[in-house]
XYZ file of C-alpha atoms in Angstrom:
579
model
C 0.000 0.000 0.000
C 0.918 3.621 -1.221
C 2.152 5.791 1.971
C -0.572 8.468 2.932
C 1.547 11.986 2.481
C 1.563 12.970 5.778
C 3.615 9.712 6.576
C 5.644 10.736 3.523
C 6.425 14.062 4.954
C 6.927 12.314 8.137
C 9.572 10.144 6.967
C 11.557 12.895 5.830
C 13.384 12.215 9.389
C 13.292 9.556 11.242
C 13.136 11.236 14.799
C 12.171 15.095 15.588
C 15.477 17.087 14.783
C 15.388 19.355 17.828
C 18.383 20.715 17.496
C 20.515 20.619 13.818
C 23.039 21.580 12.191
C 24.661 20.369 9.013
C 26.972 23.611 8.403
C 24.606 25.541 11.325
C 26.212 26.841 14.633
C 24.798 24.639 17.303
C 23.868 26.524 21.045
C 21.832 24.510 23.118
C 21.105 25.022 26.942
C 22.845 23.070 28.953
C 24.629 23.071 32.245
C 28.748 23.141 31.835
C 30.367 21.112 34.687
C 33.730 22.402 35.826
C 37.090 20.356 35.466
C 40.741 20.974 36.776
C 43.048 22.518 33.992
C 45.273 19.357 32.150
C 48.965 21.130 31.041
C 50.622 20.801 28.261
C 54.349 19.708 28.395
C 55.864 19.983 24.451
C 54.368 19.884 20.867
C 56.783 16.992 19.656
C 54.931 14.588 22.489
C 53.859 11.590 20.423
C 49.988 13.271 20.517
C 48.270 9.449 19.653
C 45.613 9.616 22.593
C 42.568 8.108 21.791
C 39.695 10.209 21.143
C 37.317 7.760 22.844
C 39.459 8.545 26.150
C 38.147 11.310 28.700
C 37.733 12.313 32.064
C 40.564 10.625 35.038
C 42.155 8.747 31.846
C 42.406 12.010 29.764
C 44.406 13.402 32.705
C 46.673 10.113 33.176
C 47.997 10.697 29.662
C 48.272 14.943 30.338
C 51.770 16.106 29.813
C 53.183 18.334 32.941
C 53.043 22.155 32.691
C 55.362 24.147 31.082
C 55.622 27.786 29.766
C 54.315 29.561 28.503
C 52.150 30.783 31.320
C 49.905 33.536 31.348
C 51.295 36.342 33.522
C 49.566 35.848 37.420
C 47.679 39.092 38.237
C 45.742 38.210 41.256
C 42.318 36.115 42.276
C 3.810 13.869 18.391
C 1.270 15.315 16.555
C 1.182 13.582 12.915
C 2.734 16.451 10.055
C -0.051 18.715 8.655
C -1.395 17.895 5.783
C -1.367 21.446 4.686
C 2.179 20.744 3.815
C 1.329 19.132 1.071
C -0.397 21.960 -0.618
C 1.655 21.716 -3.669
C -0.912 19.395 -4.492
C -3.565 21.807 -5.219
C -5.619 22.213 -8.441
C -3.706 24.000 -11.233
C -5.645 27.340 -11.069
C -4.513 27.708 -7.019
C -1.225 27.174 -8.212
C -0.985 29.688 -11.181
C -1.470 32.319 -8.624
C 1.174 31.225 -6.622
C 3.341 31.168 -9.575
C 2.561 34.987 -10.210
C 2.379 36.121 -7.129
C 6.145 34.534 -6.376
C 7.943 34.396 -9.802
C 11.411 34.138 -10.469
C 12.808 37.576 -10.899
C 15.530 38.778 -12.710
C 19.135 38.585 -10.629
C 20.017 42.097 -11.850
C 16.722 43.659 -10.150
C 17.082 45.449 -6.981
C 14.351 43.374 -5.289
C 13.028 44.393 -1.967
C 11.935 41.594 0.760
C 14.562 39.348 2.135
C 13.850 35.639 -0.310
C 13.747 32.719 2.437
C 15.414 29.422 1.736
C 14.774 26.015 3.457
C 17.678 23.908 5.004
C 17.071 19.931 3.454
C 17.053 17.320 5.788
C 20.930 16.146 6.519
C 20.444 13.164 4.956
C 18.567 14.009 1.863
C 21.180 12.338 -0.665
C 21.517 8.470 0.717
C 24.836 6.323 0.819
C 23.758 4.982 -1.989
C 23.576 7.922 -4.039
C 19.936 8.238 -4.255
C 17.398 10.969 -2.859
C 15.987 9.692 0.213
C 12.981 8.966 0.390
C 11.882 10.631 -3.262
C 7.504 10.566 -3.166
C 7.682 12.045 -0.039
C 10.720 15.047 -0.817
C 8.604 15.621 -3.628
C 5.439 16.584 -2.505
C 7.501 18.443 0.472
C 9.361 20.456 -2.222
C 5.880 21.279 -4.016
C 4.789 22.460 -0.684
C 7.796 24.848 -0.434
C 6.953 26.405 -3.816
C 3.314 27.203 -2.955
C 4.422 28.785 0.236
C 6.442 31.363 -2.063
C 10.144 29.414 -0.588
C 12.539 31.233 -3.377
C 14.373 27.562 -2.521
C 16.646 25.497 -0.550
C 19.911 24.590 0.570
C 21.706 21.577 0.430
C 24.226 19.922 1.961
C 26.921 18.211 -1.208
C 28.848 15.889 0.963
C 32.755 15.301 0.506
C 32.499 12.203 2.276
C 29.580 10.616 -0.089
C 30.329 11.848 -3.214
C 34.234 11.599 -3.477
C 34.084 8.528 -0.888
C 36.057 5.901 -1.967
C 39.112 6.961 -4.385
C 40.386 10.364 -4.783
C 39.115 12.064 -7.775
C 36.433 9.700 -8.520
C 32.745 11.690 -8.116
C 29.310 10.369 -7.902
C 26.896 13.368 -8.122
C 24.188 10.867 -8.473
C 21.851 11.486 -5.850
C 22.381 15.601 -6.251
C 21.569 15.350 -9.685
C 18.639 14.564 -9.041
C 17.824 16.427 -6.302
C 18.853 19.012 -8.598
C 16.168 18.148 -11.446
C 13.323 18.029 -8.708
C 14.413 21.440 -7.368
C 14.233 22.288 -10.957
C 11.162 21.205 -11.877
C 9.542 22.730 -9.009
C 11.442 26.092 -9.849
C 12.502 26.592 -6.626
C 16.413 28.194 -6.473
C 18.967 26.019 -5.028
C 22.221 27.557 -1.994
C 24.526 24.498 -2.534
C 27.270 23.451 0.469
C 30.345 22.092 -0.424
C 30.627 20.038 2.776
C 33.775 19.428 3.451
C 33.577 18.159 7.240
C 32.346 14.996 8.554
C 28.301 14.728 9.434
C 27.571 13.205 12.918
C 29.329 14.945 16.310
C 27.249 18.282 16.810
C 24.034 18.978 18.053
C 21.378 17.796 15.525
C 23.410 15.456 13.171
C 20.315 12.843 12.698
C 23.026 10.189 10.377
C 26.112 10.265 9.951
C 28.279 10.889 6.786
C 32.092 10.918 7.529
C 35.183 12.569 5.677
C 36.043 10.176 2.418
C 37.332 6.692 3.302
C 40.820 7.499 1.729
C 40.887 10.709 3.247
C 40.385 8.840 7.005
C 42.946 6.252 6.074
C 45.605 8.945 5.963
C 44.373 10.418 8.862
C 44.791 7.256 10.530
C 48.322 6.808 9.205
C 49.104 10.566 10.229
C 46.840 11.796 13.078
C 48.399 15.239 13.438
C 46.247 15.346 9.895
C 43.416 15.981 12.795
C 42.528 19.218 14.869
C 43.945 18.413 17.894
C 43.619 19.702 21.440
C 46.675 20.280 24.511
C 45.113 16.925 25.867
C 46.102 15.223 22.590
C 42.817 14.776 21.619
C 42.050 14.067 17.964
C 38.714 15.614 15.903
C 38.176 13.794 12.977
C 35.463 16.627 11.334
C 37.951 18.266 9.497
C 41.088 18.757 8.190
C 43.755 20.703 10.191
C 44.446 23.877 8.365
C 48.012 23.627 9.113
C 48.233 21.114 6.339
C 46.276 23.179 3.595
C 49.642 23.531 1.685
C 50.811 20.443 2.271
C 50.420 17.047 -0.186
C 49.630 15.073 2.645
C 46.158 13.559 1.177
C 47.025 10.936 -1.256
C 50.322 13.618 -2.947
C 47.443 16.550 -3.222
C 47.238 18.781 -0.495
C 43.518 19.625 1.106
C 42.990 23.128 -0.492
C 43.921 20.962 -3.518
C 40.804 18.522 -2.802
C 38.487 21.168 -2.262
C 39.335 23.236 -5.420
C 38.931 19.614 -7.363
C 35.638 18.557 -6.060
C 34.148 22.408 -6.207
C 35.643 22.149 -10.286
C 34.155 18.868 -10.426
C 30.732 19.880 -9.671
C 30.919 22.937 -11.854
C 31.255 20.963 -14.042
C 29.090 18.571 -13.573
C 26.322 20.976 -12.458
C 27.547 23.739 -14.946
C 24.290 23.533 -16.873
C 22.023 24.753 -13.676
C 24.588 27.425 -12.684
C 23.133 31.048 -12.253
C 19.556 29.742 -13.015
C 18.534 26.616 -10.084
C 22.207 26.757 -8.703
C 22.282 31.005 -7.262
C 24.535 30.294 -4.429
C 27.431 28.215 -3.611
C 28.655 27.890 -0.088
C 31.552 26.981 0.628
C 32.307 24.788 3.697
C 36.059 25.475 5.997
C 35.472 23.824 9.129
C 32.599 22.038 11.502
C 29.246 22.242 10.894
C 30.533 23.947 7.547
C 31.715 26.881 9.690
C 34.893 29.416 9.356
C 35.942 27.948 12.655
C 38.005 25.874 14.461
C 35.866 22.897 16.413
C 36.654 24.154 19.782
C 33.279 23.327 21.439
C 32.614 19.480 19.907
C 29.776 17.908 21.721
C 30.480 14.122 20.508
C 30.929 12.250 23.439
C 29.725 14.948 25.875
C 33.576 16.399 25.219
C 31.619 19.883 25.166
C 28.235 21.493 27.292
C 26.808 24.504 26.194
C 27.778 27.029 27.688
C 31.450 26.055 28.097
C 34.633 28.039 26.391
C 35.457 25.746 24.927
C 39.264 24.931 24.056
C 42.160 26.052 21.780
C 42.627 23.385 18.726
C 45.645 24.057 17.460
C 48.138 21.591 18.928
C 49.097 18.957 15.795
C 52.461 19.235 14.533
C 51.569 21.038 11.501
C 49.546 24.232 13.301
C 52.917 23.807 16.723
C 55.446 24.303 13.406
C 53.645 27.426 12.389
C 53.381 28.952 15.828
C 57.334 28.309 15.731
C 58.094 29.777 13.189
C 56.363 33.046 13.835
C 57.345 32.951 17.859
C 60.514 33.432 15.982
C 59.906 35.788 14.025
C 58.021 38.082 16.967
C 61.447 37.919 18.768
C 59.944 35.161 21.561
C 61.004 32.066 20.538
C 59.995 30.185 23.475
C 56.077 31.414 22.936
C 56.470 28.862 19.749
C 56.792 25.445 21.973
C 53.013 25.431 22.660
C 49.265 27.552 22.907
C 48.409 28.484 26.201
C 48.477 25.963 28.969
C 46.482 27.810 31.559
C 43.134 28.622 29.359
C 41.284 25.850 31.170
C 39.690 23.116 30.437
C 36.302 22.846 27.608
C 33.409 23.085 30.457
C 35.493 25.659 32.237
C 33.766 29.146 32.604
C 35.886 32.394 31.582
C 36.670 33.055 35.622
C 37.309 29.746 36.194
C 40.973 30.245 34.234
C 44.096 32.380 34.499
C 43.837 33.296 30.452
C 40.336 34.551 30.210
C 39.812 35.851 33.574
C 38.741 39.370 32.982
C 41.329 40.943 35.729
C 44.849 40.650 34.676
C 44.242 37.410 32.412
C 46.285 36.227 30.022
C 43.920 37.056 26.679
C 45.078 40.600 27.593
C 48.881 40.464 28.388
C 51.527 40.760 24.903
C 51.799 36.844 25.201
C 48.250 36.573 24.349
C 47.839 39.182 21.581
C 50.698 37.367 19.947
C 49.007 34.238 19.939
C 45.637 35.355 19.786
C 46.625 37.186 16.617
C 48.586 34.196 14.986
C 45.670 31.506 15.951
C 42.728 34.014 14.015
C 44.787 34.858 11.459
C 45.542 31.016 10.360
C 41.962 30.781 10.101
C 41.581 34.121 8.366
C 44.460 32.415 5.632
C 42.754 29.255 5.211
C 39.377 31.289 4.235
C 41.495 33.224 1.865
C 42.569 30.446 0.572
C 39.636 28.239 -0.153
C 37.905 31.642 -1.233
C 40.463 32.393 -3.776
C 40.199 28.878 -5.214
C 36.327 29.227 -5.279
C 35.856 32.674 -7.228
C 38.176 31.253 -10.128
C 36.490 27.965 -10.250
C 33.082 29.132 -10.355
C 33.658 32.691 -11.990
C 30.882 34.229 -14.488
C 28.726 31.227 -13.548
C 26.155 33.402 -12.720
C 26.352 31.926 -8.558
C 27.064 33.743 -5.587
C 29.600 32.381 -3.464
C 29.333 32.949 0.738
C 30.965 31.450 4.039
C 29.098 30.621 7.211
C 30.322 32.176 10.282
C 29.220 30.667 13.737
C 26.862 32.567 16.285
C 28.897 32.303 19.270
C 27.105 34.355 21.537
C 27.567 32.482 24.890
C 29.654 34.547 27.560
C 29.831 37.450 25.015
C 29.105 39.911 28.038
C 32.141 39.015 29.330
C 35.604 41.249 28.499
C 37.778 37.692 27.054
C 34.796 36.513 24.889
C 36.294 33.118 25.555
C 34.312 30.607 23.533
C 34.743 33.151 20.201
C 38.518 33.246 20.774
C 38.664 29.354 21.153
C 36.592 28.543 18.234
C 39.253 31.708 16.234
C 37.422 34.791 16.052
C 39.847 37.201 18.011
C 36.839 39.200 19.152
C 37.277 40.520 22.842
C 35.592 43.746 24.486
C 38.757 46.031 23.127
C 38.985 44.699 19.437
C 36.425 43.901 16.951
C 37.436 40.154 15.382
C 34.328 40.103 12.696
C 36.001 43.125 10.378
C 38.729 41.191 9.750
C 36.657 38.351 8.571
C 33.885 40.777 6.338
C 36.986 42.491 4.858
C 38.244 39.242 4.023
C 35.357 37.976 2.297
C 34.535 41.059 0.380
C 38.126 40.873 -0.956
C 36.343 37.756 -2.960
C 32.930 38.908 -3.726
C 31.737 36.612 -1.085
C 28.296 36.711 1.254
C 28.625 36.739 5.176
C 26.420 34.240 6.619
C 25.481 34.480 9.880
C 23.426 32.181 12.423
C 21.598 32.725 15.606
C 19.425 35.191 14.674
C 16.365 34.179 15.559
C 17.748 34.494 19.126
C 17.051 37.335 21.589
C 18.998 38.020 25.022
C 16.808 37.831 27.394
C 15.839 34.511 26.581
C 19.259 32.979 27.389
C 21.024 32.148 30.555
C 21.649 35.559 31.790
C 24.847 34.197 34.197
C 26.514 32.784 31.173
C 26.115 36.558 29.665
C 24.966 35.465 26.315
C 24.041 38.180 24.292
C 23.264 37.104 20.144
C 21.527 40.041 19.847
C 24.288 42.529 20.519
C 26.235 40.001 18.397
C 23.952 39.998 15.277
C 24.106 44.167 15.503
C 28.029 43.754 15.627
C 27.868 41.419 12.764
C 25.646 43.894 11.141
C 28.238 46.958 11.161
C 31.115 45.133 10.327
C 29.390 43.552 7.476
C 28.168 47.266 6.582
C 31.816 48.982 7.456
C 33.575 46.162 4.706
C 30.435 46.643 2.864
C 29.911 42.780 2.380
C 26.532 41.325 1.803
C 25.240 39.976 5.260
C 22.820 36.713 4.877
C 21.364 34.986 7.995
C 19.822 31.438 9.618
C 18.508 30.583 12.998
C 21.038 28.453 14.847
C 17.884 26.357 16.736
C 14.973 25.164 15.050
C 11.839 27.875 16.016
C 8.554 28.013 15.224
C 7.207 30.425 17.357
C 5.729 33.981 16.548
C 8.451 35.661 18.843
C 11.980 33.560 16.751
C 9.637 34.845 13.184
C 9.541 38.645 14.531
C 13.026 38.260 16.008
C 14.454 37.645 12.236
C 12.755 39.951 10.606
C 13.446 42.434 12.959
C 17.060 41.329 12.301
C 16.919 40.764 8.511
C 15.543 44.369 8.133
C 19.568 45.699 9.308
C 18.095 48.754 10.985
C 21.307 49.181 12.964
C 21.705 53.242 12.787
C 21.391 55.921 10.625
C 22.866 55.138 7.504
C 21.714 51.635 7.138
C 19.297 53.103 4.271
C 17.845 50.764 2.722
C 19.860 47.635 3.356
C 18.593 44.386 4.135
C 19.282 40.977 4.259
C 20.000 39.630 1.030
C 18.481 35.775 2.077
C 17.365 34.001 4.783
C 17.749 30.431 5.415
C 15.420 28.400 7.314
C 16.485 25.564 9.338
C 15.133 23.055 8.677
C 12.649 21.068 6.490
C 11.470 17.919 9.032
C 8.108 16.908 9.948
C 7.663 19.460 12.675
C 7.388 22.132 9.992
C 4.332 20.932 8.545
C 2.576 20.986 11.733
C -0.779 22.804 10.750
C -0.007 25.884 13.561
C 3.723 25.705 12.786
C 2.781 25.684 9.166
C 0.349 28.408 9.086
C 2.965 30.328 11.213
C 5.509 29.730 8.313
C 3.505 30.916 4.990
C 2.800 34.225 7.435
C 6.678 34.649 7.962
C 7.618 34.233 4.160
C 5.030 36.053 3.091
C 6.616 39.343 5.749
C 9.703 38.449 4.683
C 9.434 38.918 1.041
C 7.246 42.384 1.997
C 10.441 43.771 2.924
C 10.739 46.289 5.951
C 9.436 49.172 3.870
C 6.443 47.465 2.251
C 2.902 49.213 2.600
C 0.912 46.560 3.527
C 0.598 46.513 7.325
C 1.672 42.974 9.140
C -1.899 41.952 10.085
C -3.029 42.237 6.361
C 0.063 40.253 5.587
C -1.249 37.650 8.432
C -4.979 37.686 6.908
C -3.962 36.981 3.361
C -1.697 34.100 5.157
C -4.434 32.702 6.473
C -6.796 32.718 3.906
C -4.136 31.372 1.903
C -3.646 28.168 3.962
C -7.585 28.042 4.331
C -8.950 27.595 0.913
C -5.894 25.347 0.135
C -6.690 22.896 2.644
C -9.446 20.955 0.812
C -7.860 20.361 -1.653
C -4.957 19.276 0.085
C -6.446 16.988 2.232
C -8.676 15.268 -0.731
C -5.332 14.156 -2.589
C -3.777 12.794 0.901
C -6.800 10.683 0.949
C -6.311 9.806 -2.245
C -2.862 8.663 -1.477
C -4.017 6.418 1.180
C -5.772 4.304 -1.580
């Protein structure tokens, strides 16, 4: 027997993804537990610690302390079947189609066009789209809800899995075709990190077989911590240069696969394909993955902890100790900055009185460890606007919201994860200056978050972060894009974001807005009938734009009668499923 569509939708995801990512910055409420600082003894140390190991035998296998030191300076409803409204009769549809056509790149266009994260898993192992009937209708109902499209995750690890330079685009192409057909626009990832690890990951999709075989042979190959503790979810950057992946080096790897599906893809390119972004760390973030939650290693809202202690990223750190004049800063990164479930006061480095983050020994290293990070963009970037080059895409970079413990004056967790952003220097105008070197789009996440709604002690504050986001982006004049970090479905996260995505910041914000939105995510608990009828509202206020004319409640009416006289129909051609 047929599945009825609502079981279709359903089956989209197998459990209720509460929390996702899949290239999204992941903040989730939980209680950090506190745990003595480990030291860190010298970066030759044969770093081979399991990554399984933690807790008493983590600290068995800690090297003693050594310099350098920071200075010491005292103290179940079933899915809607409204979601299926693509369904409808032709004539409901045709107005759609009008009232949301495709318009021409080169137009300014006011609104802010919303895009819909796929489920994680939409492409299967087998290079097939999962679960196709029931992606199908979903994408239909996208369309009708005036979605300009969606974003998908292109993963390294499935489609260059088992032999270097040998692609299978099978499953994306088509997912492509569908998104096609449907004419709904498509922001493509080039996921480069391993799926499975962070909040949300419902499967798991890991780096290409070859490419963990020679991380296995070479583990420094891995972002490692001063605990010698490997993260397999992508590459170090201190190897970017280096042919240490089968004689190509990884900035080599990314520039083939991204040329490989150019050309594969070339054909869709400027008309489905408008965006490509372009993954550099977890969760498909500029970032280092200071705060991974696999194996409870990490609790919101923890700082988290410095990754950069492989031999590649300790030879770099040498070499420009050296160069500084302090040799002996080169041997390690700090060995006081605590421990991942530490809180800023709990450690000599981030403390806010006299701590390390703000003595010369930590602008030196502060500044080398965010401007590795700010190189390996530069160089994946560079790569990426000559590959895909009058194609007719944009190309963008996801930046994490890290907004926990941002009242503080060390901004701890953004200096772990490599954004050198404390209360005296502004570490985001480096990064939009970098990107709008290369054309690229800042996207940002978290901002369907407000402040008051987070734990006040850990001083979380996304909303003062968005704003800061919001001038730098405007100072480097770089095109700012946004997501919500936390699937919402709620009234207050909808008027949060467009409060956000309208980019009134101060006076000479003008007209500027957004220029997309993406959704997280497309899963059975969007096509709830409140969350849905929530949802067409939303788009429909988003694509008004902050100056429109119509007033929100007539926005909210049309909405609603929208959803109202589509529901018949909708629910007649579920029933007819069922048979």
């Amino acid at each position: 027997m047929a599945m009825s569509l609502p079981h279709q939708i359903g089956a989209l995801s197998g459990t209720s993804l509460t929390a996702e990512t899949g290239g999204v910055s992941c903040e989730v409420p939980a209680k950090g537990s506190s745990a003595t600082s480990a030291m860190w003894r010298t970066p030759m140390t044969n770093l081979k610690v399991s990554v399984q190991k933690t807790g008493a035998e983590i600290d068995r296998v800690s090297p003693s302390p050594s310099p350098p030191m920071s200075p010491m300076m005292g103290g179940g409803m079933r899915p809607d079947l409204l979601a299926c409204q693509a369904l409808m009769e032709a004539q409901v549809d045709e107005v759609v189609e009008r009232e949301y056509k495709v318009k021409n790149s080169s137009e300014k266009e006011k609104g802010v066009p919303v895009f819909v994260m796929m489920p994680l898993d939409s492409v299967k192992m087998d290079h097939h789209v999962n679960r196709k009937k029931a992606m199908n209708a979903s994408l239909q109902a996208l369309k009708s809800a005036g979605v300009e499209g969606i974003m998908m995750d292109v993963w390294w690890g499935l489609v260059e899995r088992d032999a270097p330079g040998e692609y299978n685009w099978g499953g994306y192409a088509e997912l492509m075709e569908m998104a096609k057909k449907h004419g709904l626009k498509v922001q493509a990832v080039m996921s480069f990190h391993q799926c499975g690890g962070n909040v949300g990951d419902s499967c798991t999709i890991p780096l290409p077989r070859w490419v963990v075989e020679e991380m296995e042979k070479d583990p420094d190959l891995a972002y490692t911590d001063q605990w010698g503790r490997r993260n397999f979810e992508y590459v170090s950057l201190g190897c970017d240069t280096l042919p240490v992946l089968k004689g190509r080096t990884p900035v080599q790897c990314y520039s083939d696969f991204m040329r490989g599906f150019r050309d594969r893809f070339e054909n869709l390119l400027g008309d489905t394909i408008v965006e490509i972004q372009v993954g550099m760390g977890p969760a498909g973030e500029l970032r280092y993955p200071s705060y991974p939650e696999k194996d409870g290693i990490w609790k919101f809202p923890g700082i988290g902890a410095f990754q950069c202690y492989d031999k590649y990223m300790i030879s770099s750190l040498q070499g420009a100790a050296k160069a500084f004049g302090k040799p002996e800063w080169g041997h390690t990164g700090p060995t006081d900055a605590g421990q991942y479930n530490n809180w800023p006061e709990d450690t000599n480095f981030f403390k806010k009185e006299g701590g390390g983050w703000d003595s010369q020994y930590g602008e030196f290293f502060l500044t080398w460890y965010s401007e590795m990070l700010l190189n390996h963009g530069e160089r994946i970037l560079q790569s990426a606007k000559a590959i895909f080059e009058d194609k007719g895409v944009k190309i963008s970079v996801k930046i994490a919201g890290i907004h926990w413990h941002y009242g503080t004056r060390s901004h701890a967790p953004e200096l772990t994860a490599g954004y050198y952003n404390t209360r005296n220097r502004d570490g985001y105008l480096p990064i939009a200056q970098m990107l709008a070197r290369h054309g690229a789009v800042f996207n940002f996440t978290c901002v369907e978050m407000r402040d008051h709604e987070q734990p006040q002690d850990a001083q979380c504050a996304p909303e003062k972060l968005v704003r800061q986001v919001a001038l730098a982006t405007q100072e480097a004049q770089v095109p700012l894009a946004g997501e919500n970090a936390l699937p919402r479905y709620d009234d207050y996260a909808h008027e949060q974001i467009l409060q956000a995505s309208s980019l009134n910041i101060n006076d000479q914000s003008g007209d500027r807005e957004m220029c997309a939105f993406t959704y997280l995510r497309m899963n059975p608990d969007l096509f709830h009938p409140d969350n849905w009828r929530r949802f067409v509202a939303f788009v429909k206020k988003m694509k008004e734009g902050k100056d429109a004319n119509k007033c929100r409640e007539q926005v909210e009416r049309e909405a609603e009668h929208f959803v109202h006289i589509t529901q018949p129909l909708v629910q007649e051609a579920a029933v007819a499923l069922m048979h």
